[in-house]
mmCIF file of N, CA and C in Angstrom:
data_model
loop_
_atom_site.group_PDB
_atom_site.id
_atom_site.type_symbol
_atom_site.label_atom_id
_atom_site.label_comp_id
_atom_site.label_asym_id
_atom_site.label_seq_id
_atom_site.Cartn_x
_atom_site.Cartn_y
_atom_site.Cartn_z
ATOM 1 N N MET A 1 0.849 -1.169 0.000
ATOM 2 C CA MET A 1 0.000 0.000 0.000
ATOM 3 C C MET A 1 0.898 1.235 0.000
ATOM 4 N N LYS A 2 0.507 2.252 -0.729
ATOM 5 C CA LYS A 2 1.205 3.533 -0.745
ATOM 6 C C LYS A 2 0.217 4.619 -0.314
ATOM 7 N N CYS A 3 0.633 5.424 0.659
ATOM 8 C CA CYS A 3 -0.218 6.509 1.153
ATOM 9 C C CYS A 3 0.535 7.835 1.055
ATOM 10 N N THR A 4 -0.205 8.894 0.750
ATOM 11 C CA THR A 4 0.360 10.238 0.719
ATOM 12 C C THR A 4 -0.588 11.184 1.445
ATOM 13 N N TYR A 5 -0.009 12.229 2.025
ATOM 14 C CA TYR A 5 -0.801 13.293 2.638
ATOM 15 C C TYR A 5 0.075 14.516 2.802
ATOM 16 N N LYS A 6 -0.546 15.632 3.149
ATOM 17 C CA LYS A 6 0.161 16.898 3.279
ATOM 18 C C LYS A 6 -0.315 17.609 4.540
ATOM 19 N N ILE A 7 0.644 18.194 5.276
ATOM 20 C CA ILE A 7 0.328 19.045 6.420
ATOM 21 C C ILE A 7 1.097 20.339 6.195
ATOM 22 N N GLY A 8 0.381 21.427 5.989
ATOM 23 C CA GLY A 8 1.037 22.696 5.674
ATOM 24 C C GLY A 8 1.839 22.561 4.403
ATOM 25 N N GLU A 9 3.118 22.910 4.465
ATOM 26 C CA GLU A 9 4.001 22.808 3.298
ATOM 27 C C GLU A 9 4.747 21.470 3.249
ATOM 28 N N ASN A 10 4.537 20.632 4.243
ATOM 29 C CA ASN A 10 5.240 19.349 4.303
ATOM 30 C C ASN A 10 4.411 18.250 3.654
ATOM 31 N N GLU A 11 5.082 17.469 2.803
ATOM 32 C CA GLU A 11 4.419 16.357 2.127
ATOM 33 C C GLU A 11 4.950 15.045 2.677
ATOM 34 N N PHE A 12 4.051 14.095 2.863
ATOM 35 C CA PHE A 12 4.398 12.804 3.440
ATOM 36 C C PHE A 12 4.030 11.689 2.471
ATOM 37 N N GLU A 13 4.889 10.670 2.450
ATOM 38 C CA GLU A 13 4.666 9.519 1.584
ATOM 39 C C GLU A 13 5.030 8.282 2.394
ATOM 40 N N GLY A 14 4.194 7.273 2.372
ATOM 41 C CA GLY A 14 4.470 6.064 3.140
ATOM 42 C C GLY A 14 4.154 4.819 2.348
ATOM 43 N N TYR A 15 4.924 3.778 2.623
ATOM 44 C CA TYR A 15 4.732 2.486 1.981
ATOM 45 C C TYR A 15 4.594 1.426 3.064
ATOM 46 N N LEU A 16 3.651 0.520 2.888
ATOM 47 C CA LEU A 16 3.394 -0.522 3.855
ATOM 48 C C LEU A 16 3.308 -1.857 3.130
ATOM 49 N N LYS A 17 4.096 -2.811 3.619
ATOM 50 C CA LYS A 17 4.059 -4.169 3.063
ATOM 51 C C LYS A 17 4.273 -5.137 4.207
ATOM 52 N N GLY A 18 3.255 -5.906 4.536
ATOM 53 C CA GLY A 18 3.344 -6.825 5.667
ATOM 54 C C GLY A 18 3.636 -6.048 6.938
ATOM 55 N N LYS A 19 4.726 -6.388 7.625
ATOM 56 C CA LYS A 19 5.117 -5.693 8.854
ATOM 57 C C LYS A 19 6.212 -4.662 8.588
ATOM 58 N N MET A 20 6.442 -4.333 7.317
ATOM 59 C CA MET A 20 7.478 -3.352 6.968
ATOM 60 C C MET A 20 6.814 -2.028 6.600
ATOM 61 N N TRP A 21 7.476 -0.927 6.969
ATOM 62 C CA TRP A 21 6.966 0.405 6.649
ATOM 63 C C TRP A 21 8.137 1.298 6.273
ATOM 64 N N ARG A 22 7.915 2.159 5.272
ATOM 65 C CA ARG A 22 8.894 3.182 4.904
ATOM 66 C C ARG A 22 8.154 4.494 4.744
ATOM 67 N N GLY A 23 8.697 5.548 5.350
ATOM 68 C CA GLY A 23 8.073 6.863 5.266
ATOM 69 C C GLY A 23 9.075 7.913 4.825
ATOM 70 N N LYS A 24 8.565 8.936 4.165
ATOM 71 C CA LYS A 24 9.397 10.033 3.684
ATOM 72 C C LYS A 24 8.633 11.334 3.881
ATOM 73 N N MET A 25 9.312 12.325 4.485
ATOM 74 C CA MET A 25 8.727 13.648 4.641
ATOM 75 C C MET A 25 9.576 14.629 3.850
ATOM 76 N N SER A 26 8.925 15.398 2.998
ATOM 77 C CA SER A 26 9.605 16.426 2.209
ATOM 78 C C SER A 26 9.118 17.787 2.673
ATOM 79 N N SER A 27 10.067 18.662 3.038
ATOM 80 C CA SER A 27 9.699 20.001 3.501
ATOM 81 C C SER A 27 9.744 20.984 2.343
ATOM 82 N N ALA A 28 9.202 22.161 2.571
ATOM 83 C CA ALA A 28 9.140 23.198 1.540
ATOM 84 C C ALA A 28 10.537 23.631 1.090
ATOM 85 N N ASN A 29 11.544 23.519 1.972
ATOM 86 C CA ASN A 29 12.902 23.937 1.596
ATOM 87 C C ASN A 29 13.675 22.849 0.859
ATOM 88 N N GLY A 30 13.043 21.715 0.593
ATOM 89 C CA GLY A 30 13.665 20.662 -0.196
ATOM 90 C C GLY A 30 14.324 19.557 0.597
ATOM 91 N N ASP A 31 14.421 19.699 1.913
ATOM 92 C CA ASP A 31 15.000 18.627 2.732
ATOM 93 C C ASP A 31 14.030 17.451 2.794
ATOM 94 N N THR A 32 14.597 16.260 2.918
ATOM 95 C CA THR A 32 13.761 15.087 3.122
ATOM 96 C C THR A 32 14.291 14.293 4.305
ATOM 97 N N ALA A 33 13.390 13.768 5.082
ATOM 98 C CA ALA A 33 13.725 12.865 6.175
ATOM 99 C C ALA A 33 13.026 11.547 5.873
ATOM 100 N N GLU A 34 13.757 10.457 6.085
ATOM 101 C CA GLU A 34 13.183 9.151 5.772
ATOM 102 C C GLU A 34 13.344 8.201 6.947
ATOM 103 N N VAL A 35 12.482 7.203 6.979
ATOM 104 C CA VAL A 35 12.515 6.196 8.037
ATOM 105 C C VAL A 35 12.069 4.860 7.445
ATOM 106 N N ILE A 36 12.721 3.797 7.907
ATOM 107 C CA ILE A 36 12.326 2.439 7.563
ATOM 108 C C ILE A 36 12.123 1.695 8.872
ATOM 109 N N VAL A 37 11.028 0.933 8.954
ATOM 110 C CA VAL A 37 10.746 0.113 10.125
ATOM 111 C C VAL A 37 10.534 -1.315 9.638
ATOM 112 N N LYS A 38 11.396 -2.215 10.108
ATOM 113 C CA LYS A 38 11.235 -3.638 9.786
ATOM 114 C C LYS A 38 12.073 -4.455 10.758
ATOM 115 N N ASP A 39 11.706 -5.707 10.930
ATOM 116 C CA ASP A 39 12.463 -6.631 11.773
ATOM 117 C C ASP A 39 12.768 -6.045 13.152
ATOM 118 N N ASN A 40 11.813 -5.337 13.743
ATOM 119 C CA ASN A 40 11.956 -4.730 15.070
ATOM 120 C C ASN A 40 13.099 -3.724 15.147
ATOM 121 N N CYS A 41 13.404 -3.071 14.027
ATOM 122 C CA CYS A 41 14.430 -2.033 13.989
ATOM 123 C C CYS A 41 13.907 -0.826 13.217
ATOM 124 N N VAL A 42 14.462 0.344 13.547
ATOM 125 C CA VAL A 42 14.112 1.597 12.865
ATOM 126 C C VAL A 42 15.404 2.236 12.369
ATOM 127 N N TRP A 43 15.429 2.595 11.096
ATOM 128 C CA TRP A 43 16.537 3.335 10.499
ATOM 129 C C TRP A 43 15.992 4.696 10.103
ATOM 130 N N SER A 44 16.692 5.777 10.429
ATOM 131 C CA SER A 44 16.233 7.110 10.033
ATOM 132 C C SER A 44 17.422 7.921 9.537
ATOM 133 N N TRP A 45 17.157 8.814 8.569
ATOM 134 C CA TRP A 45 18.204 9.662 8.010
ATOM 135 C C TRP A 45 17.578 10.880 7.357
ATOM 136 N N ASN A 46 18.413 11.875 7.077
ATOM 137 C CA ASN A 46 17.960 13.143 6.518
ATOM 138 C C ASN A 46 18.848 13.503 5.333
ATOM 139 N N SER A 47 18.250 13.954 4.253
ATOM 140 C CA SER A 47 19.011 14.298 3.051
ATOM 141 C C SER A 47 19.938 15.484 3.259
ATOM 142 N N ALA A 48 19.657 16.325 4.247
ATOM 143 C CA ALA A 48 20.485 17.518 4.485
ATOM 144 C C ALA A 48 21.797 17.175 5.189
ATOM 145 N N ASP A 49 21.922 15.957 5.710
ATOM 146 C CA ASP A 49 23.138 15.565 6.421
ATOM 147 C C ASP A 49 24.247 15.287 5.416
ATOM 148 N N LYS A 50 25.172 16.223 5.297
ATOM 149 C CA LYS A 50 26.282 16.109 4.337
ATOM 150 C C LYS A 50 27.226 14.962 4.696
ATOM 151 N N LEU A 51 27.220 14.526 5.961
ATOM 152 C CA LEU A 51 28.088 13.439 6.395
ATOM 153 C C LEU A 51 27.518 12.067 6.038
ATOM 154 N N LYS A 52 26.287 12.064 5.522
ATOM 155 C CA LYS A 52 25.623 10.815 5.132
ATOM 156 C C LYS A 52 25.528 9.863 6.325
ATOM 157 N N GLN A 53 25.029 10.399 7.458
ATOM 158 C CA GLN A 53 24.846 9.592 8.647
ATOM 159 C C GLN A 53 23.372 9.506 9.002
ATOM 160 N N GLY A 54 23.029 8.416 9.639
ATOM 161 C CA GLY A 54 21.677 8.213 10.116
ATOM 162 C C GLY A 54 21.741 7.480 11.441
ATOM 163 N N ALA A 55 20.596 7.054 11.923
ATOM 164 C CA ALA A 55 20.538 6.337 13.193
ATOM 165 C C ALA A 55 19.739 5.057 13.016
ATOM 166 N N LYS A 56 20.140 4.053 13.763
ATOM 167 C CA LYS A 56 19.431 2.773 13.785
ATOM 168 C C LYS A 56 19.195 2.406 15.245
ATOM 169 N N ILE A 57 18.001 1.957 15.542
ATOM 170 C CA ILE A 57 17.706 1.451 16.884
ATOM 171 C C ILE A 57 16.771 0.254 16.751
ATOM 172 N N CYS A 58 17.042 -0.786 17.525
ATOM 173 C CA CYS A 58 16.199 -1.973 17.520
ATOM 174 C C CYS A 58 15.480 -2.072 18.861
ATOM 175 N N TYR A 59 14.389 -2.780 18.865
ATOM 176 C CA TYR A 59 13.542 -2.864 20.049
ATOM 177 C C TYR A 59 12.928 -4.256 20.131
ATOM 178 N N GLU A 60 12.461 -4.599 21.318
ATOM 179 C CA GLU A 60 11.745 -5.852 21.503
ATOM 180 C C GLU A 60 10.276 -5.607 21.253
ATOM 181 N N GLU A 61 9.664 -6.512 20.506
ATOM 182 C CA GLU A 61 8.240 -6.380 20.232
ATOM 183 C C GLU A 61 7.470 -6.737 21.496
ATOM 184 N N LYS A 62 6.599 -5.856 21.919
ATOM 185 C CA LYS A 62 5.811 -6.053 23.133
ATOM 186 C C LYS A 62 4.392 -6.446 22.759
ATOM 187 N N ASP A 63 3.725 -7.081 23.694
ATOM 188 C CA ASP A 63 2.320 -7.419 23.513
ATOM 189 C C ASP A 63 1.519 -6.130 23.489
ATOM 190 N N GLN A 64 0.786 -5.894 22.445
ATOM 191 C CA GLN A 64 0.041 -4.640 22.265
ATOM 192 C C GLN A 64 -1.408 -4.793 22.717
ATOM 193 N N THR A 65 -1.626 -5.256 23.929
ATOM 194 C CA THR A 65 -2.987 -5.394 24.442
ATOM 195 C C THR A 65 -3.393 -4.129 25.169
ATOM 196 N N GLY A 66 -4.656 -3.993 25.392
ATOM 197 C CA GLY A 66 -5.145 -2.822 26.110
ATOM 198 C C GLY A 66 -5.798 -1.821 25.177
ATOM 199 N N GLU A 67 -6.046 -0.657 25.717
ATOM 200 C CA GLU A 67 -6.748 0.397 24.993
ATOM 201 C C GLU A 67 -5.858 0.975 23.884
ATOM 202 N N THR A 68 -6.458 1.129 22.712
ATOM 203 C CA THR A 68 -5.722 1.751 21.616
ATOM 204 C C THR A 68 -6.114 3.218 21.537
ATOM 205 N N LYS A 69 -5.179 4.044 21.106
ATOM 206 C CA LYS A 69 -5.435 5.472 20.984
ATOM 207 C C LYS A 69 -5.153 5.921 19.569
ATOM 208 N N ASP A 70 -5.818 6.965 19.174
ATOM 209 C CA ASP A 70 -5.560 7.599 17.899
ATOM 210 C C ASP A 70 -4.124 8.119 17.891
ATOM 211 N N ALA A 71 -3.414 7.997 16.767
ATOM 212 C CA ALA A 71 -2.008 8.423 16.683
ATOM 213 C C ALA A 71 -1.851 9.898 17.036
ATOM 214 N N TRP A 72 -2.790 10.749 16.622
ATOM 215 C CA TRP A 72 -2.693 12.182 16.929
ATOM 216 C C TRP A 72 -2.920 12.414 18.413
ATOM 217 N N GLU A 73 -3.852 11.662 19.014
ATOM 218 C CA GLU A 73 -4.090 11.787 20.453
ATOM 219 C C GLU A 73 -2.836 11.363 21.217
ATOM 220 N N GLU A 74 -2.210 10.293 20.766
ATOM 221 C CA GLU A 74 -1.001 9.780 21.411
ATOM 222 C C GLU A 74 0.142 10.788 21.328
ATOM 223 N N SER A 75 0.227 11.518 20.214
ATOM 224 C CA SER A 75 1.327 12.462 20.027
ATOM 225 C C SER A 75 1.131 13.754 20.810
ATOM 226 N N GLY A 76 -0.092 14.025 21.241
ATOM 227 C CA GLY A 76 -0.353 15.263 21.953
ATOM 228 C C GLY A 76 -0.546 16.451 21.027
ATOM 229 N N VAL A 77 -0.609 16.203 19.725
ATOM 230 C CA VAL A 77 -0.797 17.256 18.731
ATOM 231 C C VAL A 77 -2.270 17.309 18.365
ATOM 232 N N ASP A 78 -2.812 18.533 18.227
ATOM 233 C CA ASP A 78 -4.193 18.645 17.771
ATOM 234 C C ASP A 78 -4.298 18.023 16.390
ATOM 235 N N SER A 79 -5.313 17.225 16.179
ATOM 236 C CA SER A 79 -5.482 16.521 14.914
ATOM 237 C C SER A 79 -5.876 17.485 13.798
ATOM 238 N N PRO A 80 -4.959 17.716 12.854
ATOM 239 C CA PRO A 80 -5.315 18.588 11.731
ATOM 240 C C PRO A 80 -6.233 17.854 10.759
ATOM 241 N N ASP A 81 -6.874 18.592 9.907
ATOM 242 C CA ASP A 81 -7.733 17.998 8.890
ATOM 243 C C ASP A 81 -6.832 17.479 7.770
ATOM 244 N N ILE A 82 -6.551 16.192 7.807
ATOM 245 C CA ILE A 82 -5.645 15.579 6.848
ATOM 246 C C ILE A 82 -6.441 14.746 5.862
ATOM 247 N N LYS A 83 -6.121 14.902 4.598
ATOM 248 C CA LYS A 83 -6.743 14.098 3.549
ATOM 249 C C LYS A 83 -5.694 13.098 3.071
ATOM 250 N N TYR A 84 -5.913 11.835 3.419
ATOM 251 C CA TYR A 84 -5.006 10.774 3.014
ATOM 252 C C TYR A 84 -5.421 10.241 1.651
ATOM 253 N N SER A 85 -4.441 9.818 0.893
ATOM 254 C CA SER A 85 -4.681 9.097 -0.339
ATOM 255 C C SER A 85 -3.900 7.800 -0.242
ATOM 256 N N CYS A 86 -4.602 6.690 -0.085
ATOM 257 C CA CYS A 86 -3.953 5.389 0.029
ATOM 258 C C CYS A 86 -4.454 4.487 -1.089
ATOM 259 N N LEU A 87 -3.510 3.884 -1.784
ATOM 260 C CA LEU A 87 -3.838 3.014 -2.898
ATOM 261 C C LEU A 87 -3.015 1.740 -2.822
ATOM 262 N N PRO A 88 -3.591 0.640 -3.280
ATOM 263 C CA PRO A 88 -2.794 -0.584 -3.356
ATOM 264 C C PRO A 88 -1.618 -0.363 -4.306
ATOM 265 N N ALA A 89 -0.479 -0.966 -3.992
ATOM 266 C CA ALA A 89 0.709 -0.804 -4.834
ATOM 267 C C ALA A 89 1.547 -2.076 -4.768
ATOM 268 N N ALA A 90 2.174 -2.399 -5.886
ATOM 269 C CA ALA A 90 3.128 -3.507 -5.921
ATOM 270 C C ALA A 90 4.472 -2.937 -5.493
ATOM 271 N N ILE A 91 4.936 -3.328 -4.305
ATOM 272 C CA ILE A 91 6.155 -2.755 -3.734
ATOM 273 C C ILE A 91 7.177 -3.871 -3.541
ATOM 274 N N SER A 92 8.353 -3.667 -4.081
ATOM 275 C CA SER A 92 9.443 -4.622 -3.932
ATOM 276 C C SER A 92 10.015 -4.536 -2.519
ATOM 277 N N ASP A 93 10.522 -5.648 -2.009
ATOM 278 C CA ASP A 93 11.153 -5.654 -0.688
ATOM 279 C C ASP A 93 12.365 -4.727 -0.650
ATOM 280 N N ASP A 94 12.958 -4.436 -1.800
ATOM 281 C CA ASP A 94 14.109 -3.517 -1.869
ATOM 282 C C ASP A 94 13.762 -2.141 -1.298
ATOM 283 N N LYS A 95 12.506 -1.739 -1.389
ATOM 284 C CA LYS A 95 12.053 -0.441 -0.892
ATOM 285 C C LYS A 95 12.312 -0.301 0.613
ATOM 286 N N PHE A 96 12.427 -1.445 1.295
ATOM 287 C CA PHE A 96 12.566 -1.449 2.746
ATOM 288 C C PHE A 96 13.999 -1.761 3.193
ATOM 289 N N GLU A 97 14.952 -1.636 2.275
ATOM 290 C CA GLU A 97 16.365 -1.815 2.607
ATOM 291 C C GLU A 97 16.980 -0.449 2.899
ATOM 292 N N PRO A 98 17.659 -0.302 4.034
ATOM 293 C CA PRO A 98 18.333 0.973 4.323
ATOM 294 C C PRO A 98 19.382 1.260 3.243
ATOM 295 N N PRO A 99 19.530 2.509 2.841
ATOM 296 C CA PRO A 99 20.488 2.844 1.782
ATOM 297 C C PRO A 99 21.929 2.524 2.186
ATOM 298 N N ALA A 100 22.676 1.948 1.249
ATOM 299 C CA ALA A 100 24.049 1.525 1.513
ATOM 300 C C ALA A 100 24.998 2.709 1.678
ATOM 301 N N ASP A 101 24.650 3.879 1.135
ATOM 302 C CA ASP A 101 25.564 5.031 1.213
ATOM 303 C C ASP A 101 25.400 5.851 2.498
ATOM 304 N N ILE A 102 24.541 5.405 3.399
ATOM 305 C CA ILE A 102 24.348 6.085 4.692
ATOM 306 C C ILE A 102 25.040 5.270 5.786
ATOM 307 N N ASN A 103 25.814 5.931 6.634
ATOM 308 C CA ASN A 103 26.458 5.294 7.780
ATOM 309 C C ASN A 103 25.493 5.395 8.963
ATOM 310 N N PHE A 104 24.877 4.280 9.335
ATOM 311 C CA PHE A 104 23.910 4.276 10.423
ATOM 312 C C PHE A 104 24.607 4.013 11.761
ATOM 313 N N ILE A 105 24.419 4.926 12.702
ATOM 314 C CA ILE A 105 24.944 4.768 14.054
ATOM 315 C C ILE A 105 23.963 3.880 14.819
ATOM 316 N N ASP A 106 24.453 2.794 15.380
ATOM 317 C CA ASP A 106 23.617 1.853 16.119
ATOM 318 C C ASP A 106 23.399 2.399 17.532
ATOM 319 N N LEU A 107 22.229 2.942 17.790
ATOM 320 C CA LEU A 107 21.943 3.562 19.088
ATOM 321 C C LEU A 107 21.850 2.542 20.211
ATOM 322 N N ASN A 108 21.657 1.254 19.884
ATOM 323 C CA ASN A 108 21.655 0.227 20.921
ATOM 324 C C ASN A 108 23.062 0.038 21.493
ATOM 325 N N LYS A 109 24.083 0.416 20.745
ATOM 326 C CA LYS A 109 25.469 0.277 21.187
ATOM 327 C C LYS A 109 26.065 1.619 21.605
ATOM 328 N N PHE A 110 25.278 2.686 21.534
ATOM 329 C CA PHE A 110 25.748 4.029 21.850
ATOM 330 C C PHE A 110 26.036 4.147 23.338
ATOM 331 N N ASN A 111 27.168 4.719 23.682
ATOM 332 C CA ASN A 111 27.564 4.892 25.073
ATOM 333 C C ASN A 111 27.755 6.392 25.339
ATOM 334 N N PRO A 112 26.764 7.053 25.955
ATOM 335 C CA PRO A 112 26.877 8.491 26.206
ATOM 336 C C PRO A 112 28.070 8.842 27.093
ATOM 337 N N ALA A 113 28.545 7.908 27.896
ATOM 338 C CA ALA A 113 29.671 8.197 28.795
ATOM 339 C C ALA A 113 30.928 8.556 28.023
ATOM 340 N N GLN A 114 31.050 8.071 26.796
ATOM 341 C CA GLN A 114 32.252 8.396 26.017
ATOM 342 C C GLN A 114 32.291 9.874 25.630
ATOM 343 N N PHE A 115 31.181 10.569 25.794
ATOM 344 C CA PHE A 115 31.136 11.986 25.472
ATOM 345 C C PHE A 115 31.118 12.869 26.721
ATOM 346 N N ASN A 116 31.327 12.279 27.886
ATOM 347 C CA ASN A 116 31.304 13.006 29.136
ATOM 348 C C ASN A 116 32.526 13.945 29.183
ATOM 349 N N THR A 117 32.284 15.234 29.232
ATOM 350 C CA THR A 117 33.358 16.221 29.235
ATOM 351 C C THR A 117 33.643 16.756 30.638
ATOM 352 N N ASN A 118 32.994 16.197 31.663
ATOM 353 C CA ASN A 118 33.174 16.653 33.044
ATOM 354 C C ASN A 118 34.258 15.884 33.770
ATOM 355 N N GLN A 119 35.195 15.323 33.072
ATOM 356 C CA GLN A 119 36.255 14.541 33.735
ATOM 357 C C GLN A 119 37.495 15.360 33.931
#
């Protein structure tokens, strides 16, 4: 499935296949931020990063029982009037592969103590 929507000057595009998701946000100034979610991991990066770096973090899948909330309610943002356009699409699994030219920092291995300047 491919979905698109717009909030203000920002345009959003998302792809969903099974348990995989890829999203892209394009701002009015031409920057794009992208995210891939698959295999209990999230990769994110921004086109404006000249160093070609991004972040990766993995998580344990939890039981999602209990009360569900609207995504806008969960975010604490007032729900804008959004018009989604979602259509079935034939999407290759390649769409959900993190780009090879981006150096992803593994946040699960990140040690903030190495940046402690109070020593």
